PDB file of C-alpha atoms in Angstrom:
ATOM      1  CA  MET S   1       4.883 -60.280 135.279  1.00 50.00           C
ATOM      2  CA  HIS S   2       5.079 -62.468 131.824  1.00 54.00           C
ATOM      3  CA  LEU S   3       6.508 -65.140 131.090  1.00 54.00           C
ATOM      4  CA  ALA S   4       6.496 -66.908 127.374  1.00 54.00           C
ATOM      5  CA  MET S   5       9.002 -70.370 126.639  1.00 51.00           C
ATOM      6  CA  GLU S   6      11.339 -69.807 123.696  1.00 52.00           C
ATOM      7  CA  PHE S   7      12.178 -72.524 121.363  1.00 57.00           C
ATOM      8  CA  SER S   8      13.596 -73.277 118.264  1.00 61.00           C
ATOM      9  CA  SER S   9      11.873 -76.890 117.161  1.00 65.00           C
ATOM     10  CA  PRO S  10      10.864 -76.851 113.791  1.00 84.00           C
ATOM     11  CA  ILE S  11       7.604 -77.165 113.117  1.00 92.00           C
ATOM     12  CA  LYS S  12       4.226 -77.767 110.652  1.00 95.00           C
ATOM     13  CA  PHE S  13       1.020 -76.227 111.738  1.00 96.00           C
ATOM     14  CA  THR S  14      -1.847 -76.798 110.292  1.00 97.00           C
ATOM     15  CA  VAL S  15      -4.275 -73.622 111.601  1.00 98.00           C
ATOM     16  CA  TRP S  16      -7.449 -72.565 110.492  1.00 96.00           C
ATOM     17  CA  GLU S  17      -7.949 -68.818 108.752  1.00 92.00           C
ATOM     18  CA  ASP S  18     -10.494 -67.588 106.512  1.00 91.00           C
ATOM     19  CA  GLY S  19     -12.570 -70.718 106.197  1.00 93.00           C
ATOM     20  CA  PHE S  20      -9.029 -72.919 105.264  1.00 96.00           C
ATOM     21  CA  ASP S  21      -6.851 -74.779 106.512  1.00 96.00           C
ATOM     22  CA  TRP S  22      -2.908 -72.959 105.913  1.00 96.00           C
ATOM     23  CA  GLU S  23       0.370 -75.304 106.492  1.00 96.00           C
ATOM     24  CA  TYR S  24       2.965 -73.389 108.159  1.00 95.00           C
ATOM     25  CA  PHE S  25       6.179 -74.714 108.064  1.00 95.00           C
ATOM     26  CA  GLY S  26       8.371 -73.021 110.292  1.00 93.00           C
ATOM     27  CA  LEU S  27      10.786 -72.865 113.688  1.00 91.00           C
ATOM     28  CA  ILE S  28       8.898 -72.178 116.862  1.00 89.00           C
ATOM     29  CA  HIS S  29      10.482 -68.589 118.495  1.00 86.00           C
ATOM     30  CA  ARG S  30       7.735 -68.735 121.070  1.00 87.00           C
ATOM     31  CA  LEU S  31       5.868 -69.739 123.306  1.00 86.00           C
ATOM     32  CA  ASP S  32       3.526 -67.492 124.994  1.00 93.00           C
ATOM     33  CA  PRO S  33       1.089 -70.140 127.529  1.00 92.00           C
ATOM     34  CA  ILE S  34      -0.538 -66.630 128.620  1.00 95.00           C
ATOM     35  CA  THR S  35      -1.954 -64.869 125.299  1.00 96.00           C
ATOM     36  CA  ASN S  36      -2.042 -68.527 124.033  1.00 96.00           C
ATOM     37  CA  VAL S  37      -0.082 -67.303 120.831  1.00 97.00           C
ATOM     38  CA  ILE S  38       2.904 -69.669 119.760  1.00 94.00           C
ATOM     39  CA  TYR S  39       5.642 -66.576 117.523  1.00 93.00           C
ATOM     40  CA  LEU S  40       6.604 -68.712 114.760  1.00 94.00           C
ATOM     41  CA  GLU S  41       9.888 -67.810 112.164  1.00 92.00           C
ATOM     42  CA  LEU S  42       8.360 -68.557 108.936  1.00 94.00           C
ATOM     43  CA  GLU S  43      11.310 -71.253 107.641  1.00 90.00           C
ATOM     44  CA  LYS S  44      10.941 -70.014 103.439  1.00 88.00           C
ATOM     45  CA  GLU S  45      10.786 -66.553 104.496  1.00 86.00           C
ATOM     46  CA  LYS S  46      14.044 -66.623 106.789  1.00 80.00           C
ATOM     47  CA  GLY S  47      12.901 -63.795 109.679  1.00 85.00           C
ATOM     48  CA  HIS S  48       9.044 -62.957 109.555  1.00 94.00           C
ATOM     49  CA  ILE S  49       7.192 -64.176 112.157  1.00 95.00           C
ATOM     50  CA  ILE S  50       2.976 -64.356 111.982  1.00 96.00           C
ATOM     51  CA  LYS S  51       1.160 -64.987 115.834  1.00 97.00           C
ATOM     52  CA  ILE S  52      -0.830 -68.923 115.759  1.00 97.00           C
ATOM     53  CA  THR S  53      -3.481 -68.667 118.697  1.00 96.00           C
ATOM     54  CA  PHE S  54      -4.387 -71.745 120.057  1.00 96.00           C
ATOM     55  CA  GLN S  55      -7.892 -72.076 118.967  1.00 96.00           C
ATOM     56  CA  ASP S  56      -6.607 -71.738 115.462  1.00 97.00           C
ATOM     57  CA  ILE S  57      -4.481 -74.695 115.772  1.00 97.00           C
ATOM     58  CA  VAL S  58      -5.839 -77.837 113.312  1.00 97.00           C
ATOM     59  CA  SER S  59      -2.954 -79.876 113.917  1.00 97.00           C
ATOM     60  CA  VAL S  60       0.673 -80.290 114.902  1.00 94.00           C
ATOM     61  CA  GLU S  61       3.760 -82.346 113.238  1.00 92.00           C
ATOM     62  CA  VAL S  62       7.430 -81.681 114.677  1.00 85.00           C
ATOM     63  CA  LYS S  63       9.271 -82.962 111.370  1.00 78.00           C
TER      64      LYS S  63
END
C-alpha cells in the first residue's frame, strides 16, 4: 500500500546539497510520508519536478 499526499501550494525550500544551501521555488506536486520525499514542480521550469528528501531541508517558506 502506497500513501501519498498531493498539494499545489507555492513554496520556497532551502535545501542542503553538497555542502551548499540551494533555494528552490515552486509548487508541491506530491508529498510522500512513507519515503520522506517531497516532489516539487519548479516555478521557472514548468513540468520539471525534483525530489527533495526531508532530511536535506534547511527551511521552508510558503509564499
